[in-house]
Coordinates of N, CA and C in Angstrom, one line a residue:
M1035 N 0.9 -1.2 0.0 CA 0.0 0.0 0.0 C 0.9 1.2 0.0
S1036 N 0.6 2.2 -0.8 CA 1.4 3.4 -0.9 C 1.0 4.4 0.2
D1037 N 1.8 5.4 0.4 CA 1.5 6.4 1.4 C 0.2 7.1 1.1
S1038 N -0.1 7.3 -0.1 CA -1.4 8.1 -0.5 C -2.6 7.3 -0.2
T1039 N -2.6 5.9 -0.2 CA -3.8 5.1 0.1 C -3.9 4.8 1.5
R1040 N -2.9 4.9 2.3 CA -3.0 4.6 3.8 C -3.4 5.9 4.6
G1041 N -3.3 7.0 4.1 CA -3.6 8.2 4.8 C -2.3 9.0 5.1
F1042 N -2.2 9.5 6.3 CA -1.1 10.3 6.7 C 0.1 9.4 7.1
V1043 N 1.3 9.8 6.9 CA 2.5 9.1 7.3 C 3.3 10.1 8.2
M1044 N 3.5 9.7 9.4 CA 4.4 10.5 10.3 C 5.6 9.6 10.6
P1045 N 6.8 10.2 10.8 CA 8.0 9.5 11.0 C 7.8 8.5 12.2
G1046 N 8.0 7.2 11.8 CA 7.9 6.2 12.9 C 6.4 5.7 13.2
R1047 N 5.4 6.3 12.5 CA 4.1 6.0 12.8 C 3.2 6.2 11.6
D1048 N 2.4 5.2 11.2 CA 1.4 5.4 10.2 C 0.1 5.8 10.9
L1049 N -0.6 6.8 10.3 CA -1.8 7.3 10.9 C -2.9 7.2 9.8
T1050 N -3.7 6.1 9.8 CA -4.7 5.9 8.8 C -5.9 6.8 9.1
R1051 N -6.9 6.8 8.2 CA -8.1 7.5 8.4 C -8.8 7.0 9.7
R1052 N -8.9 5.7 9.8 CA -9.5 5.1 11.0 C -8.8 5.5 12.3
G1053 N -7.5 5.5 12.3 CA -6.7 5.9 13.4 C -6.9 7.3 13.8
A1054 N -7.0 8.2 12.7 CA -7.2 9.6 12.9 C -8.6 9.9 13.5
L1055 N -9.6 9.2 13.0 CA -10.9 9.4 13.5 C -11.0 8.9 15.0
G1056 N -10.4 7.8 15.2 CA -10.4 7.3 16.6 C -9.7 8.2 17.6
A1057 N -8.6 8.8 17.2 CA -7.9 9.8 18.0 C -8.8 11.0 18.3
V1058 N -9.5 11.5 17.2 CA -10.4 12.6 17.4 C -11.5 12.3 18.3
G1059 N -12.1 11.1 18.2 CA -13.2 10.6 19.0 C -12.8 10.5 20.5
V1060 N -11.6 10.0 20.8 CA -11.2 9.9 22.2 C -11.0 11.3 22.7
T1061 N -10.3 12.2 22.0 CA -10.1 13.5 22.5 C -11.4 14.2 22.8
C1062 N -12.4 14.2 21.8 CA -13.6 14.9 22.0 C -14.4 14.3 23.2
G1063 N -14.4 13.0 23.2 CA -15.2 12.3 24.3 C -14.6 12.6 25.7
A1064 N -13.3 12.7 25.8 CA -12.7 13.1 27.1 C -13.1 14.5 27.5
A1065 N -13.1 15.4 26.5 CA -13.5 16.8 26.8 C -14.9 16.9 27.3
V1066 N -15.8 16.2 26.6 CA -17.3 16.2 27.0 C -17.4 15.6 28.4
L1067 N -16.8 14.4 28.6 CA -16.9 13.8 30.0 C -16.3 14.7 31.0
G1068 N -15.2 15.4 30.8 CA -14.6 16.3 31.7 C -15.6 17.4 32.1
A1069 N -16.3 18.0 31.1 CA -17.2 19.0 31.3 C -18.4 18.5 32.1
C1070 N -18.9 17.3 31.8 CA -20.1 16.8 32.5 C -19.7 16.5 34.0
G1071 N -18.5 16.0 34.3 CA -18.2 15.6 35.6 C -17.9 16.8 36.5
S1072 N -17.8 18.0 36.0 CA -17.5 19.1 36.8 C -18.8 19.7 37.4
N1073 N -19.0 19.6 38.7 CA -20.1 20.2 39.3 C -19.6 21.2 40.3
A1074 N -18.4 21.7 40.2 CA -17.8 22.6 41.1 C -18.1 24.0 40.6
P1075 N -18.4 24.9 41.5 CA -18.8 26.3 41.1 C -17.6 27.1 40.6
A1076 N -17.8 27.9 39.6 CA -16.8 28.8 39.2 C -16.9 30.1 40.2
T1077 N -15.8 30.7 40.3 CA -15.8 31.9 41.2 C -16.5 33.1 40.3
P1078 N -17.6 33.5 40.7 CA -18.3 34.6 39.9 C -17.7 35.9 40.2
A1079 N -17.7 36.8 39.2 CA -17.4 38.2 39.4 C -18.6 38.9 39.9
V1080 N -18.4 39.9 40.7 CA -19.6 40.7 41.1 C -20.2 41.3 39.8
P1081 N -21.5 41.2 39.6 CA -22.1 41.6 38.4 C -21.8 43.1 38.1
P1082 N -21.5 43.5 36.9 CA -21.2 44.9 36.6 C -22.3 45.8 37.0
G1083 N -21.9 47.0 37.4 CA -22.8 48.0 37.8 C -23.3 48.0 39.2
I1084 N -23.0 47.0 40.0 CA -23.6 47.0 41.3 C -22.5 47.0 42.4
K1085 N -21.3 46.8 42.1 CA -20.2 46.8 43.1 C -20.2 48.1 43.8
G1086 N -20.3 48.0 45.1 CA -20.3 49.2 46.0 C -21.6 50.0 46.1
K1087 N -22.6 49.5 45.4 CA -23.9 50.2 45.4 C -24.9 49.5 46.2
V1088 N -25.8 50.2 46.8 CA -26.9 49.6 47.6 C -27.9 49.0 46.6
I1089 N -28.1 47.7 46.8 CA -29.0 46.9 45.8 C -30.3 46.6 46.5
A1090 N -30.4 46.7 47.8 CA -31.7 46.5 48.5 C -31.6 47.1 49.9
K1091 N -32.8 47.2 50.5 CA -32.9 47.6 51.9 C -32.9 46.4 52.7
T1092 N -32.4 46.4 53.9 CA -32.4 45.3 54.8 C -33.9 44.8 55.1
A1093 N -34.8 45.7 55.1 CA -36.2 45.4 55.3 C -36.8 44.6 54.2
D1094 N -36.2 44.6 53.0 CA -36.7 43.9 51.8 C -36.4 42.4 51.9
I1095 N -35.5 42.0 52.8 CA -35.0 40.6 52.8 C -35.6 40.0 54.1
P1096 N -36.5 39.1 54.0 CA -37.2 38.5 55.2 C -36.2 37.6 56.0
V1097 N -36.4 37.6 57.3 CA -35.6 36.7 58.2 C -36.0 35.2 57.8
G1098 N -35.0 34.4 57.6 CA -35.3 33.0 57.3 C -35.6 32.8 55.8
G1099 N -35.5 33.8 55.0 CA -35.7 33.8 53.6 C -34.7 34.6 52.8
G1100 N -35.2 35.2 51.7 CA -34.3 36.0 50.9 C -35.1 36.5 49.7
K1101 N -34.3 37.0 48.7 CA -34.8 37.6 47.5 C -33.9 37.3 46.4
V1102 N -34.4 36.9 45.2 CA -33.6 36.7 44.0 C -33.6 38.0 43.2
F1103 N -32.5 38.4 42.8 CA -32.3 39.6 41.9 C -32.0 39.1 40.5
D1104 N -33.0 38.9 39.7 CA -32.7 38.3 38.3 C -31.8 39.1 37.5
D1105 N -32.0 40.5 37.6 CA -31.1 41.4 36.7 C -29.6 41.2 37.0
W1106 N -29.3 40.8 38.2 CA -27.9 40.7 38.6 C -27.5 39.2 38.8
K1107 N -28.4 38.3 38.6 CA -28.2 36.9 38.8 C -27.5 36.6 40.2
L1108 N -28.2 37.2 41.2 CA -27.7 36.9 42.6 C -28.9 36.8 43.5
V1109 N -28.7 36.2 44.6 CA -29.7 36.0 45.7 C -29.2 36.5 47.0
V1110 N -29.9 37.3 47.7 CA -29.6 37.8 49.0 C -30.5 37.1 50.1
T1111 N -29.9 36.6 51.1 CA -30.7 35.9 52.2 C -30.4 36.6 53.5
Q1112 N -31.3 36.3 54.5 CA -31.1 36.7 55.9 C -31.4 35.5 56.7
P1113 N -30.4 34.6 56.9 CA -30.6 33.4 57.7 C -31.1 33.6 59.1
S1114 N -30.6 34.7 59.8 CA -31.0 35.1 61.1 C -31.1 36.6 61.2
A1115 N -31.8 37.2 62.1 CA -31.9 38.6 62.2 C -30.6 39.3 62.1
G1116 N -30.5 40.2 61.1 CA -29.3 41.1 61.0 C -28.1 40.4 60.3
V1117 N -28.2 39.1 59.9 CA -27.2 38.4 59.2 C -27.6 38.3 57.7
F1118 N -26.8 38.8 56.8 CA -27.1 38.8 55.4 C -26.0 38.1 54.6
K1119 N -26.5 37.4 53.6 CA -25.6 36.6 52.7 C -26.0 36.9 51.3
A1120 N -25.0 36.8 50.4 CA -25.3 36.9 48.9 C -24.6 35.8 48.2
Y1121 N -25.3 35.2 47.2 CA -24.8 34.1 46.4 C -25.2 34.3 45.0
T1122 N -24.5 33.6 44.1 CA -24.9 33.6 42.7 C -26.2 32.9 42.6
A1123 N -27.1 33.4 41.7 CA -28.4 32.8 41.6 C -28.4 31.7 40.5
T1124 N -27.3 31.3 40.0 CA -27.2 30.3 39.0 C -26.9 28.9 39.7
C1125 N -27.8 28.0 39.5 CA -27.6 26.6 40.0 C -26.5 26.0 39.4
P1126 N -25.6 25.4 40.2 CA -24.4 24.7 39.6 C -24.7 23.4 38.9
H1127 N -25.9 22.9 39.0 CA -26.3 21.6 38.4 C -26.4 21.8 36.9
A1128 N -27.3 22.7 36.4 CA -27.6 22.8 35.0 C -27.7 24.3 34.6
G1129 N -27.3 25.2 35.4 CA -27.2 26.6 35.1 C -28.5 27.4 35.1
C1130 N -29.6 26.8 35.6 CA -30.9 27.4 35.8 C -30.8 28.5 36.8
S1131 N -31.6 29.5 36.8 CA -31.7 30.5 37.8 C -32.5 30.0 39.0
V1132 N -32.0 30.1 40.2 CA -32.8 29.7 41.4 C -34.0 30.6 41.5
G1133 N -35.0 30.1 42.2 CA -36.3 30.8 42.2 C -36.7 31.2 43.6
K1134 N -37.5 30.4 44.2 CA -38.1 30.6 45.5 C -37.0 30.5 46.7
V1135 N -37.2 31.5 47.6 CA -36.3 31.4 48.8 C -37.3 31.5 50.0
G1136 N -37.1 30.5 50.9 CA -38.0 30.5 52.1 C -37.8 29.2 52.9
D1137 N -38.2 29.2 54.1 CA -38.1 28.0 55.0 C -36.6 27.6 55.1
G1138 N -35.7 28.5 55.0 CA -34.3 28.2 55.2 C -33.5 27.7 54.0
V1139 N -34.2 27.6 52.8 CA -33.6 27.1 51.6 C -33.8 28.0 50.4
I1140 N -32.9 27.9 49.5 CA -33.0 28.5 48.1 C -33.3 27.4 47.2
E1141 N -34.4 27.4 46.4 CA -34.8 26.3 45.6 C -34.5 26.6 44.1
C1142 N -34.1 25.6 43.4 CA -34.0 25.7 41.9 C -35.2 25.0 41.3
P1143 N -36.0 25.8 40.5 CA -37.2 25.2 40.0 C -37.0 24.2 38.9
C1144 N -35.8 24.1 38.3 CA -35.6 23.2 37.1 C -35.5 21.7 37.6
H1145 N -34.8 21.4 38.6 CA -34.6 20.0 39.0 C -34.8 19.7 40.5
G1146 N -35.1 20.8 41.2 CA -35.4 20.6 42.6 C -34.3 20.7 43.6
S1147 N -33.1 21.1 43.1 CA -32.0 21.3 44.1 C -32.3 22.4 45.1
Q1148 N -31.8 22.2 46.3 CA -32.0 23.1 47.4 C -30.7 23.5 48.0
F1149 N -30.6 24.7 48.4 CA -29.3 25.3 49.0 C -29.6 26.0 50.3
A1150 N -28.8 25.8 51.3 CA -29.0 26.4 52.6 C -28.8 27.9 52.5
I1151 N -29.7 28.7 53.1 CA -29.6 30.2 53.0 C -28.4 30.7 53.8
E1152 N -27.9 30.0 54.8 CA -26.8 30.5 55.6 C -25.4 30.2 55.1
S1153 N -25.3 29.2 54.1 CA -24.0 28.9 53.6 C -24.0 28.7 52.1
G1154 N -25.1 28.6 51.4 CA -25.2 28.3 50.0 C -24.9 26.8 49.7
K1155 N -24.7 26.0 50.7 CA -24.4 24.6 50.6 C -25.6 23.8 50.0
C1156 N -25.3 22.9 49.1 CA -26.4 22.1 48.6 C -26.9 21.1 49.6
V1157 N -28.2 21.2 49.9 CA -28.8 20.3 50.9 C -29.8 19.2 50.3
A1158 N -30.1 19.4 49.0 CA -30.9 18.4 48.2 C -30.5 18.5 46.8
G1159 N -30.1 17.4 46.2 CA -29.7 17.4 44.8 C -30.8 17.4 43.8
P1160 N -30.4 17.4 42.5 CA -29.2 16.7 42.0 C -27.9 17.5 42.0
A1161 N -28.0 18.8 42.3 CA -26.7 19.6 42.4 C -25.9 19.0 43.5
E1162 N -24.6 19.1 43.3 CA -23.7 18.6 44.4 C -22.9 19.8 44.9
A1163 N -22.6 20.8 44.1 CA -21.8 21.9 44.5 C -22.6 23.0 45.2
P1164 N -22.1 23.8 46.0 CA -22.8 24.9 46.6 C -23.0 26.1 45.7
L1165 N -23.8 27.0 46.0 CA -23.9 28.3 45.4 C -22.7 29.1 45.8
V1166 N -22.1 29.9 45.0 CA -20.9 30.6 45.3 C -21.3 31.9 46.0
A1167 N -20.6 32.2 47.1 CA -20.9 33.4 47.8 C -20.2 34.7 47.2
F1168 N -20.9 35.8 47.3 CA -20.4 37.1 46.9 C -20.1 37.8 48.2
P1169 N -19.1 38.7 48.2 CA -18.9 39.6 49.4 C -20.1 40.5 49.5
L1170 N -20.5 40.8 50.8 CA -21.6 41.6 51.0 C -21.4 42.4 52.3
K1171 N -21.9 43.6 52.4 CA -21.9 44.3 53.7 C -23.1 45.2 53.8
V1172 N -23.4 45.5 55.0 CA -24.6 46.3 55.3 C -24.1 47.7 55.7
Q1173 N -24.6 48.7 55.0 CA -24.3 50.1 55.3 C -25.6 50.8 55.7
N1174 N -25.7 51.2 57.0 CA -27.0 51.8 57.5 C -28.1 50.7 57.3
D1175 N -29.1 51.0 56.4 CA -30.1 50.0 56.1 C -30.0 49.5 54.7
G1176 N -28.9 49.7 54.1 CA -28.7 49.2 52.7 C -27.8 48.0 52.6
I1177 N -28.0 47.2 51.6 CA -27.2 46.0 51.4 C -26.3 46.3 50.2
V1178 N -25.0 46.1 50.3 CA -24.0 46.5 49.3 C -23.3 45.2 49.0
V1179 N -23.2 44.9 47.7 CA -22.5 43.7 47.2 C -21.1 44.2 46.7
G1180 N -20.1 43.4 47.0 CA -18.8 43.7 46.4 C -17.8 44.3 47.3

């Protein structure tokens, strides 16, 4: 068989069409599996335009609950009186936006994952990773992220 009928020839190695397709398949399959296996949260940047600005009043966030801010893809909670937390509102399972906040949990409407309002930790799957926390501070009666 000549070099032109076998496919590519590399020094010390023949690479046929079948071999080339197999190498591509293994490489692509590994990339897909690597992406699927990752349930770890990425570190989110504070959404543009809100860093250092008051985004809500403390009275707007109920004790034991919270509020989702869809425009900024974040959720602010008040696990106990005077304690406020901020998390990304993107569920680490499939990227859906979390919805309801109450009874001590943040719920994702897509697949039912639940996250603790005091830590962002996943308390009911299918998500395995927590919601990622944003830095937050209270200034007077305003909540400031960043």
